[in-house]
Amino acid sequence: MPDDDAWGQGIDLWQMTDAPSIPDAIAALAAGVIPRGLLRFASAAARTGALSGAGAPVEGMASWLVGEARLEIYHNGSWIAWPPIPVQTFQASDAPYNQVQTTVDYSSGAWPRPQFVVPPSGRAYVTISAAISNYNTSTSTIWAAWRATGSMGYTYNDLTRTGLSAQGVRVVGSKRLMLTGMTPGETVTIVPQWNISSGNSSDATTTGGVLLVEPAP
């Protein structure tokens, strides 16, 4: 009967004591080796079609997508780009500033929401950058911040840790935070937010906003 390979990969190797059948021996070797190699597909869609006929992808399977020029590894039910690819979005328009002392989400049109697939590490860096000001009074504040929400239930929401703040002046800056404890393969969306203590759109301004997500290997 076939014997397992010496490297513990579960590949059946034909033995001299087995019934002679070269096609069966080749087929068994191919079935063991090919899924463990680097699979090459024209695109993600082509990969889906090919694997639907050959069998579902398994943990640790690797593939190269020619059209996307990207290496991906199958982990926890999802294909994850490797190395992880940063994602960045830019503020398109300012907030309405029609609420005070409340943290409000930007609309996706005003500031698109970066989305990423959590890498095997379960970690990602998020950086927010912007120029912010609130001249309503000398003590009026403004925040440019973000929250995280995941497809598998992950949430993160902490204004003071994620946000940039200014009080009565204009501030240009950035803040970087590492998210941890996410589930590998989970799709996480970063939602930009704003908050003002007083005033309105005549007093408060956020410009040049950028959100950068860097999944950590």
CSV table of N, CA, C and O in Angstrom, one decimal, residues 126-177:
chain,number,residue,atom,x,y,z
A,126,VAL,N,-3.5,51.7,12.1
A,126,VAL,CA,-4.4,52.6,11.5
A,126,VAL,C,-3.9,54.0,11.8
A,126,VAL,O,-3.6,54.4,13.0
A,127,THR,N,-3.7,54.8,10.8
A,127,THR,CA,-3.1,56.2,11.0
A,127,THR,C,-4.2,57.2,10.4
A,127,THR,O,-4.7,57.0,9.3
A,128,ILE,N,-4.5,58.2,11.2
A,128,ILE,CA,-5.4,59.3,10.7
A,128,ILE,C,-4.5,60.6,10.6
A,128,ILE,O,-3.7,60.9,11.5
A,129,SER,N,-4.7,61.3,9.6
A,129,SER,CA,-4.0,62.6,9.4
A,129,SER,C,-5.1,63.6,8.9
A,129,SER,O,-6.0,63.3,8.1
A,130,ALA,N,-4.9,64.9,9.4
A,130,ALA,CA,-5.8,65.9,8.9
A,130,ALA,C,-5.4,67.3,9.5
A,130,ALA,O,-4.5,67.4,10.4
A,131,ALA,N,-6.0,68.3,8.9
A,131,ALA,CA,-5.8,69.7,9.5
A,131,ALA,C,-7.2,70.0,10.1
A,131,ALA,O,-8.2,70.0,9.3
A,132,ILE,N,-7.3,70.4,11.3
A,132,ILE,CA,-8.5,70.6,12.0
A,132,ILE,C,-8.5,71.9,12.8
A,132,ILE,O,-7.4,72.3,13.3
A,133,SER,N,-9.7,72.5,12.9
A,133,SER,CA,-9.8,73.8,13.7
A,133,SER,C,-11.2,74.0,14.1
A,133,SER,O,-12.1,73.6,13.5
A,134,ASN,N,-11.3,74.8,15.2
A,134,ASN,CA,-12.7,75.2,15.7
A,134,ASN,C,-12.5,76.5,16.4
A,134,ASN,O,-12.0,76.6,17.5
A,135,TYR,N,-12.9,77.6,15.7
A,135,TYR,CA,-12.7,79.0,16.2
A,135,TYR,C,-14.0,79.5,16.9
A,135,TYR,O,-14.0,80.8,17.1
A,136,ASN,N,-14.9,78.7,17.2
A,136,ASN,CA,-16.2,79.2,17.8
A,136,ASN,C,-15.9,80.0,19.1
A,136,ASN,O,-16.4,81.1,19.3
A,137,THR,N,-15.1,79.4,20.0
A,137,THR,CA,-14.6,80.1,21.2
A,137,THR,C,-13.1,79.7,21.4
A,137,THR,O,-12.7,78.7,20.7
A,138,SER,N,-12.5,80.3,22.3
A,138,SER,CA,-11.1,79.9,22.6
A,138,SER,C,-11.0,78.5,23.2
A,138,SER,O,-9.9,77.9,23.3
A,139,THR,N,-12.1,78.0,23.7
A,139,THR,CA,-12.1,76.6,24.3
A,139,THR,C,-12.8,75.6,23.5
A,139,THR,O,-13.0,74.5,23.9
A,140,SER,N,-13.4,76.0,22.3
A,140,SER,CA,-14.1,75.1,21.5
A,140,SER,C,-13.2,74.0,20.9
A,140,SER,O,-12.1,74.3,20.5
A,141,THR,N,-13.6,72.7,21.0
A,141,THR,CA,-12.8,71.7,20.5
A,141,THR,C,-13.4,71.0,19.2
A,141,THR,O,-14.5,71.2,18.9
A,142,ILE,N,-12.5,70.3,18.5
A,142,ILE,CA,-12.9,69.5,17.3
A,142,ILE,C,-12.0,68.3,17.3
A,142,ILE,O,-10.8,68.3,17.7
A,143,TRP,N,-12.7,67.2,16.9
A,143,TRP,CA,-12.0,65.9,16.8
A,143,TRP,C,-12.1,65.3,15.4
A,143,TRP,O,-13.2,65.4,14.8
A,144,ALA,N,-11.1,64.7,14.9
A,144,ALA,CA,-11.1,63.9,13.7
A,144,ALA,C,-10.7,62.5,14.2
A,144,ALA,O,-9.5,62.4,14.6
A,145,ALA,N,-11.6,61.5,14.1
A,145,ALA,CA,-11.3,60.2,14.7
A,145,ALA,C,-11.8,59.1,13.8
A,145,ALA,O,-12.2,59.4,12.7
A,146,TRP,N,-11.8,57.9,14.3
A,146,TRP,CA,-12.3,56.8,13.6
A,146,TRP,C,-12.8,55.7,14.5
A,146,TRP,O,-12.4,55.6,15.7
A,147,ARG,N,-13.6,54.7,14.0
A,147,ARG,CA,-13.9,53.5,14.8
A,147,ARG,C,-13.8,52.3,13.8
A,147,ARG,O,-13.7,52.5,12.6
A,148,ALA,N,-13.7,51.1,14.4
A,148,ALA,CA,-13.5,49.9,13.6
A,148,ALA,C,-14.7,49.0,13.8
A,148,ALA,O,-15.2,48.8,14.9
A,149,THR,N,-15.2,48.4,12.7
A,149,THR,CA,-16.2,47.4,12.8
A,149,THR,C,-16.0,46.2,11.9
A,149,THR,O,-15.6,46.4,10.7
A,150,GLY,N,-16.1,45.0,12.4
A,150,GLY,CA,-15.7,43.8,11.6
A,150,GLY,C,-16.9,42.9,11.3
A,150,GLY,O,-17.9,43.0,11.9
A,151,SER,N,-16.7,42.1,10.2
A,151,SER,CA,-17.7,41.2,9.7
A,151,SER,C,-18.0,40.1,10.7
A,151,SER,O,-19.0,39.4,10.6
A,152,MET,N,-17.0,39.8,11.6
A,152,MET,CA,-17.2,38.7,12.6
A,152,MET,C,-17.4,39.3,14.0
A,152,MET,O,-17.3,38.5,14.9
A,153,GLY,N,-17.8,40.5,14.1
A,153,GLY,CA,-18.1,41.1,15.4
A,153,GLY,C,-17.1,41.9,16.1
A,153,GLY,O,-17.3,42.5,17.2
A,154,TYR,N,-15.9,42.1,15.4
A,154,TYR,CA,-14.9,43.0,16.1
A,154,TYR,C,-15.3,44.4,16.1
A,154,TYR,O,-15.9,44.9,15.1
A,155,THR,N,-15.1,45.1,17.2
A,155,THR,CA,-15.4,46.5,17.3
A,155,THR,C,-14.3,47.2,18.0
A,155,THR,O,-13.7,46.6,18.9
A,156,TYR,N,-14.0,48.5,17.7
A,156,TYR,CA,-13.1,49.3,18.4
A,156,TYR,C,-13.6,50.7,18.3
A,156,TYR,O,-13.8,51.2,17.2
A,157,ASN,N,-13.7,51.4,19.4
A,157,ASN,CA,-14.3,52.8,19.4
A,157,ASN,C,-13.8,53.5,20.7
A,157,ASN,O,-14.2,53.2,21.8
A,158,ASP,N,-12.8,54.4,20.5
A,158,ASP,CA,-12.2,55.1,21.6
A,158,ASP,C,-11.7,56.4,21.0
A,158,ASP,O,-10.6,56.6,20.5
A,159,LEU,N,-12.5,57.5,21.2
A,159,LEU,CA,-12.2,58.8,20.6
A,159,LEU,C,-10.8,59.3,21.0
A,159,LEU,O,-10.1,59.8,20.2
A,160,THR,N,-10.5,59.2,22.3
A,160,THR,CA,-9.2,59.8,22.7
A,160,THR,C,-8.0,59.1,22.2
A,160,THR,O,-6.9,59.7,22.1
A,161,ARG,N,-8.2,57.8,21.9
A,161,ARG,CA,-7.0,57.0,21.4
A,161,ARG,C,-6.9,57.1,19.9
A,161,ARG,O,-5.8,57.0,19.3
A,162,THR,N,-8.0,57.2,19.2
A,162,THR,CA,-8.0,57.2,17.7
A,162,THR,C,-7.9,58.6,17.1
A,162,THR,O,-7.6,58.8,16.0
A,163,GLY,N,-8.4,59.7,17.9
A,163,GLY,CA,-8.6,61.0,17.3
A,163,GLY,C,-7.5,62.0,17.5
A,163,GLY,O,-6.7,62.0,18.4
A,164,LEU,N,-7.5,62.9,16.5
A,164,LEU,CA,-6.8,64.2,16.5
A,164,LEU,C,-7.7,65.2,17.1
A,164,LEU,O,-8.9,65.2,16.9
A,165,SER,N,-7.1,66.2,17.9
A,165,SER,CA,-8.0,67.2,18.5
A,165,SER,C,-7.3,68.5,18.5
A,165,SER,O,-6.1,68.7,18.5
A,166,ALA,N,-8.1,69.6,18.4
A,166,ALA,CA,-7.7,71.0,18.4
A,166,ALA,C,-8.7,71.7,19.3
A,166,ALA,O,-9.8,71.4,19.4
A,167,GLN,N,-8.1,72.8,19.9
A,167,GLN,CA,-9.0,73.6,20.8
A,167,GLN,C,-8.7,75.1,20.5
A,167,GLN,O,-7.7,75.6,20.9
A,168,GLY,N,-9.7,75.7,19.8
A,168,GLY,CA,-9.6,77.1,19.5
A,168,GLY,C,-8.5,77.5,18.5
A,168,GLY,O,-8.3,78.7,18.3
A,169,VAL,N,-7.8,76.6,18.0
A,169,VAL,CA,-6.7,76.8,17.0
A,169,VAL,C,-6.7,75.8,15.9
A,169,VAL,O,-7.5,74.9,15.9
A,170,ARG,N,-5.8,76.0,14.9
A,170,ARG,CA,-5.7,75.1,13.8
A,170,ARG,C,-4.5,74.1,14.1
A,170,ARG,O,-3.4,74.6,14.5
A,171,VAL,N,-4.8,72.8,14.0
A,171,VAL,CA,-3.8,71.8,14.2
A,171,VAL,C,-3.7,70.9,13.0
A,171,VAL,O,-4.7,70.5,12.4
A,172,VAL,N,-2.4,70.7,12.6
A,172,VAL,CA,-2.2,69.7,11.5
A,172,VAL,C,-1.4,68.6,12.1
A,172,VAL,O,-0.3,68.8,12.7
A,173,GLY,N,-1.9,67.4,12.0
A,173,GLY,CA,-1.2,66.3,12.7
A,173,GLY,C,-1.6,64.9,12.2
A,173,GLY,O,-2.5,64.8,11.3
A,174,SER,N,-1.1,63.9,12.8
A,174,SER,CA,-1.5,62.5,12.5
A,174,SER,C,-1.3,61.7,13.8
A,174,SER,O,-0.5,62.0,14.7
A,175,LYS,N,-2.0,60.6,13.9
A,175,LYS,CA,-1.9,59.7,15.0
A,175,LYS,C,-2.0,58.2,14.5
A,175,LYS,O,-2.9,57.9,13.6
A,176,ARG,N,-1.2,57.4,15.0
A,176,ARG,CA,-1.1,56.0,14.6
A,176,ARG,C,-1.4,55.1,15.8
A,176,ARG,O,-0.9,55.3,16.9
A,177,LEU,N,-2.3,54.1,15.5
A,177,LEU,CA,-2.7,53.1,16.6
A,177,LEU,C,-2.7,51.7,16.0
A,177,LEU,O,-3.1,51.5,14.9
